[in-house]
Amino acid sequence: MINKKSTYYYDEKSLSYKEIKSNEIWGFTVFKYLMSSLIIASFITFLFISFVDSPKEKKLKREISNLELQYKSIQQQLVNTELVLDNIQQRDDNIYRMIFGIDPIDSSIRKAGFGGANRYKQYEGYSYSDLVIETRKNIDKLKKQLFIQSKSFDEVIDLAKNKAEMLASIPAIQPISNDNLNRMASGFGMRIDPIYKTKKFHYGMDFSAPIGTPIYATGNGVVEKIKRSRSKKDYGNYILINHGYDYQSFYAHLDKVLVSKGQKVNRGDLIGHVGNTGKSTAPHLHYEIRYKKQKINPVNFYHSDLTPEEYEQMLNIASQENQSFD
Ligand SMILES: [Zn+2]
């Protein structure tokens, strides 16, 4: 008998319809619903996980994007720092190094990077590796350039120190007080010999002044030689100062020598008194400048106490072919 409320299936062996037991149908239906809900639930969960972050993930993502922002800001600051350094490098090459006569640092040395690809290997394999490596590279480059720059400044500072010492050492003032330049009596060049009245080269400058007029060291240095002599020939009492840098100054016909050999003197120090000793026709100071042992014209070594006009005047007086005092 066929029950309308039952479900049947055709059995080929018995060639008849057979009833499917209702509990089987129920079990299948439950299974079907369970499976589909499971699939739907998994799908929803998958969607949720994929597109909706957990609070922890949200926090981490916020931190990462903040870090990324910070890195980019550091990159920008590095670029700005490099521009400042570039300006310092240019000034160093074109002003500081030039003043002291040293060659600029080759740009291939200044801008050289670091060799070796493995240097940044530890930063590879992360999503922000490029940013981190790029930043690292820029910092390393900057550090190296700063090191080179600092070395260059060391060199320049050393030279500047020497230059200051050099400028303090090379004779730059007149050996006696000579406000109106009226003590400048005879210059460097062909002059008439005061005794033989013939033309002779005068290797110094004569300052006419009363006996006892103070004589000052014209640059920093060390007293290399002194002589006390009663002879009426030659230079009489004299002082020779070694200023270093191949310069010497020489003060002759002195009445009194107030320094001793080996004594350190500074520009402006009192070293002796004007006199009339040696081959001298009147009280005067015979002053010489020697560079590499050659006697040179002292007229160019008063730049510290002459105005340009006074220098001009001094040149005029010094070039007059008058009689020297010797
Ligand atoms: Zn002279």
XYZ file of C-alpha atoms and ligand atoms in Angstrom:
327
model
C 0.000 0.000 0.000
C 1.194 3.403 -0.910
C 1.175 5.988 1.747
C 0.842 9.475 0.265
C 2.767 11.079 3.036
C 5.692 8.684 2.570
C 8.545 9.078 0.169
C 9.284 6.171 -2.156
C 12.020 5.058 -4.348
C 12.102 2.537 -7.224
C 14.043 -0.582 -6.376
C 15.377 -2.187 -9.553
C 16.042 -5.561 -7.992
C 12.547 -6.131 -6.789
C 11.028 -4.044 -9.581
C 8.821 -2.261 -7.088
C 8.568 1.066 -5.119
C 9.839 0.940 -1.680
C 9.056 3.314 1.074
C 11.850 5.420 2.566
C 11.628 5.287 6.296
C 10.744 8.710 7.701
C 13.573 8.752 10.288
C 16.114 8.440 7.416
C 14.598 11.473 5.734
C 14.685 13.430 8.918
C 18.334 12.534 9.526
C 19.284 13.578 6.000
C 17.431 16.854 6.273
C 19.095 17.683 9.568
C 22.472 16.796 8.091
C 21.780 18.952 5.050
C 20.844 21.972 7.162
C 23.787 21.502 9.432
C 26.201 21.319 6.516
C 24.840 24.373 4.789
C 24.836 26.412 7.995
C 28.399 25.325 8.624
C 29.422 26.383 5.133
C 27.639 29.697 5.463
C 29.091 30.257 8.932
C 32.604 29.479 7.711
C 32.116 31.795 4.780
C 30.862 34.611 7.022
C 33.723 33.993 9.457
C 36.173 34.026 6.539
C 34.704 37.294 5.288
C 34.794 38.729 8.777
C 38.380 37.736 9.369
C 39.408 38.986 5.939
C 37.734 42.345 6.034
C 37.201 43.211 9.660
C 40.211 43.601 11.993
C 40.354 42.546 15.554
C 41.107 45.350 18.062
C 44.656 44.030 18.405
C 45.157 44.042 14.650
C 43.740 47.521 14.429
C 46.199 48.712 17.044
C 49.143 47.061 15.311
C 48.152 48.483 11.953
C 47.895 51.922 13.464
C 51.374 51.535 14.924
C 52.807 50.342 11.612
C 51.320 53.219 9.682
C 52.632 55.592 12.312
C 56.101 54.069 11.987
C 55.907 54.378 8.253
C 55.027 58.021 8.642
C 57.941 58.534 11.026
C 60.351 56.842 8.620
C 59.198 59.060 5.790
C 59.628 62.132 7.957
C 63.152 60.983 8.915
C 63.909 60.492 5.206
C 62.855 64.078 4.555
C 64.966 65.354 7.429
C 67.928 63.413 6.079
C 67.490 65.068 2.701
C 67.440 68.494 4.403
C 70.499 67.632 6.488
C 72.350 66.582 3.359
C 71.582 69.951 1.788
C 73.051 71.758 4.807
C 76.110 69.529 4.725
C 76.470 70.137 1.007
C 76.586 73.867 1.667
C 79.234 73.402 4.384
C 81.288 71.238 2.013
C 81.169 73.891 -0.684
C 82.251 76.618 1.714
C 85.001 74.361 2.984
C 86.328 73.698 -0.516
C 85.926 77.200 -1.929
C 86.752 79.383 1.053
C 88.474 77.698 3.984
C 90.670 75.267 2.099
C 91.425 77.893 -0.553
C 92.569 80.515 1.980
C 95.101 78.078 3.354
C 96.212 76.942 -0.073
C 95.048 73.345 0.106
C 93.217 71.517 -2.665
C 89.471 70.906 -2.372
C 88.492 67.382 -1.349
C 87.601 65.360 -4.450
C 83.846 64.924 -4.756
C 84.315 61.208 -5.420
C 85.802 60.975 -1.918
C 83.190 63.236 -0.367
C 80.200 61.447 -1.878
C 81.518 57.904 -1.721
C 79.043 55.344 -0.435
C 79.690 52.052 1.284
C 80.559 48.943 -0.704
C 79.072 45.510 -0.138
C 75.461 44.541 -0.725
C 75.319 42.403 2.416
C 75.514 45.389 4.696
C 71.726 45.724 4.855
C 70.770 42.040 4.515
C 69.328 41.888 8.014
C 66.650 44.407 7.026
C 65.469 42.446 3.996
C 62.289 40.372 3.720
C 59.824 42.709 5.419
C 57.077 44.721 3.824
C 58.844 47.967 4.716
C 62.363 46.699 3.974
C 62.911 49.213 1.184
C 62.068 52.150 3.403
C 64.230 50.892 6.269
C 67.200 50.053 4.005
C 66.967 53.371 2.180
C 66.932 55.250 5.478
C 69.861 53.227 6.809
C 71.837 53.906 3.634
C 71.200 57.637 3.860
C 72.227 57.756 7.504
C 75.439 55.838 6.748
C 76.228 58.130 3.830
C 75.663 61.185 5.988
C 77.831 59.800 8.777
C 80.673 59.146 6.353
C 80.412 62.599 4.800
C 80.384 64.193 8.237
C 83.498 62.262 9.170
C 85.309 63.478 6.031
C 84.114 67.035 6.672
C 85.255 66.952 10.263
C 88.694 65.691 9.169
C 88.897 68.547 6.689
C 88.071 71.082 9.406
C 90.766 69.573 11.627
C 93.239 70.228 8.837
C 91.955 73.764 8.246
C 91.983 74.579 11.977
C 95.562 73.345 12.211
C 96.547 75.587 9.327
C 94.601 78.510 10.766
C 96.478 78.120 14.045
C 99.767 78.134 12.160
C 98.613 81.056 10.081
C 97.824 83.092 13.176
C 101.241 82.216 14.560
C 102.795 82.994 11.184
C 101.068 86.386 11.047
C 102.219 87.174 14.573
C 105.781 86.140 13.729
C 106.537 87.823 10.427
C 107.781 91.402 10.995
C 104.923 93.845 10.535
C 105.730 97.043 12.455
C 108.451 99.663 12.475
C 111.250 98.947 14.926
C 111.015 102.365 16.557
C 108.146 104.696 17.294
C 107.794 106.833 14.179
C 104.458 108.598 14.261
C 105.214 111.246 11.644
C 107.529 109.044 9.625
C 110.155 111.755 10.081
C 112.602 109.235 11.497
C 112.788 107.266 8.304
C 116.092 108.485 6.953
C 117.270 106.156 4.251
C 115.784 103.245 2.405
C 116.746 99.969 0.778
C 118.653 100.205 -2.516
C 121.531 102.136 -4.094
C 122.626 104.859 -1.647
C 125.606 107.100 -1.210
C 128.045 105.707 1.295
C 128.250 108.217 4.185
C 131.990 107.768 4.517
C 133.342 106.906 1.061
C 130.707 109.057 -0.749
C 130.387 106.440 -3.487
C 127.236 104.610 -4.600
C 126.723 101.414 -2.747
C 123.826 99.098 -2.134
C 122.169 99.776 1.209
C 120.602 96.519 2.422
C 118.385 97.953 5.139
C 116.477 100.963 6.302
C 117.889 103.674 8.523
C 115.797 105.327 11.205
C 117.371 108.482 12.525
C 116.723 108.910 16.252
C 118.470 110.136 19.410
C 120.651 107.765 21.408
C 118.497 105.867 23.908
C 115.326 105.733 21.725
C 113.582 102.393 22.401
C 113.797 99.680 19.749
C 111.041 97.073 19.532
C 110.937 93.534 18.156
C 108.901 93.715 14.940
C 107.472 90.186 15.161
C 107.399 87.209 17.509
C 110.556 85.155 17.496
C 113.719 84.071 19.251
C 116.919 86.105 19.614
C 119.285 84.210 17.342
C 122.387 86.324 17.792
C 123.604 89.399 19.679
C 126.887 91.207 19.439
C 128.483 93.818 21.639
C 131.356 95.560 19.862
C 133.447 98.671 20.434
C 134.819 98.556 16.907
C 134.184 101.575 14.667
C 133.655 99.176 11.768
C 130.619 97.166 10.766
C 127.362 97.091 12.675
C 128.529 97.786 16.220
C 126.138 96.361 18.803
C 123.413 94.405 17.106
C 120.539 91.944 17.518
C 119.372 89.267 15.079
C 115.919 87.794 15.682
C 114.712 84.593 14.054
C 110.957 84.752 13.396
C 110.600 81.315 11.856
C 108.956 80.814 8.440
C 112.400 81.743 6.993
C 112.250 85.323 8.298
C 114.873 87.189 10.354
C 115.117 90.816 11.454
C 118.330 92.647 12.198
C 118.878 95.757 14.386
C 122.284 97.452 14.257
C 124.417 100.317 15.690
C 122.652 99.958 19.065
C 123.650 101.802 22.184
C 122.276 99.072 24.430
C 121.282 95.471 23.779
C 118.535 94.530 26.263
C 117.992 90.884 25.276
C 120.141 87.779 25.368
C 120.698 84.966 22.880
C 117.901 82.375 22.905
C 115.399 84.745 24.488
C 111.844 84.565 23.204
C 110.422 87.910 22.160
C 107.009 89.112 21.084
C 106.170 91.842 18.620
C 106.470 95.174 20.379
C 108.852 93.999 23.106
C 111.608 96.449 24.000
C 114.898 94.861 22.872
C 117.442 97.697 22.860
C 118.252 101.386 22.469
C 119.270 103.411 19.432
C 122.995 104.205 19.394
C 125.884 105.239 17.235
C 128.154 102.178 17.441
C 130.055 100.562 14.559
C 130.384 102.300 11.202
C 127.802 105.001 11.794
C 127.819 108.722 11.025
C 125.060 109.737 13.412
C 122.786 108.077 15.988
C 120.423 105.839 14.008
C 118.985 102.368 13.765
C 119.935 100.255 10.768
C 117.115 97.770 10.267
C 117.094 94.751 7.952
C 114.600 92.027 7.028
C 115.998 88.752 5.753
C 113.985 86.100 3.994
C 115.744 82.780 3.388
C 118.969 84.580 4.395
C 118.496 87.173 1.628
C 118.208 90.811 2.660
C 114.916 92.200 1.339
C 113.261 95.628 1.381
C 111.765 96.242 4.838
C 109.310 98.797 3.408
C 106.781 96.033 2.811
C 106.873 94.870 6.428
C 105.193 97.725 8.265
C 101.624 96.862 7.346
C 100.490 96.592 10.961
C 101.221 100.188 11.865
C 100.942 102.158 8.628
C 97.810 103.431 6.933
C 97.767 103.113 3.126
C 98.629 106.846 2.890
C 101.528 106.487 5.300
C 102.747 103.480 3.347
C 102.714 105.592 0.194
C 104.672 108.323 1.985
C 107.105 105.754 3.374
C 107.679 104.361 -0.116
C 108.504 107.862 -1.352
C 110.980 108.568 1.432
C 112.556 105.130 1.175
C 113.124 105.448 -2.553
C 115.013 108.745 -2.353
C 118.595 108.210 -3.384
C 119.978 110.028 -0.383
C 122.913 109.271 1.760
C 122.612 106.341 4.145
C 123.758 106.451 7.765
C 125.023 102.904 7.289
Zn 121.805 101.458 7.339
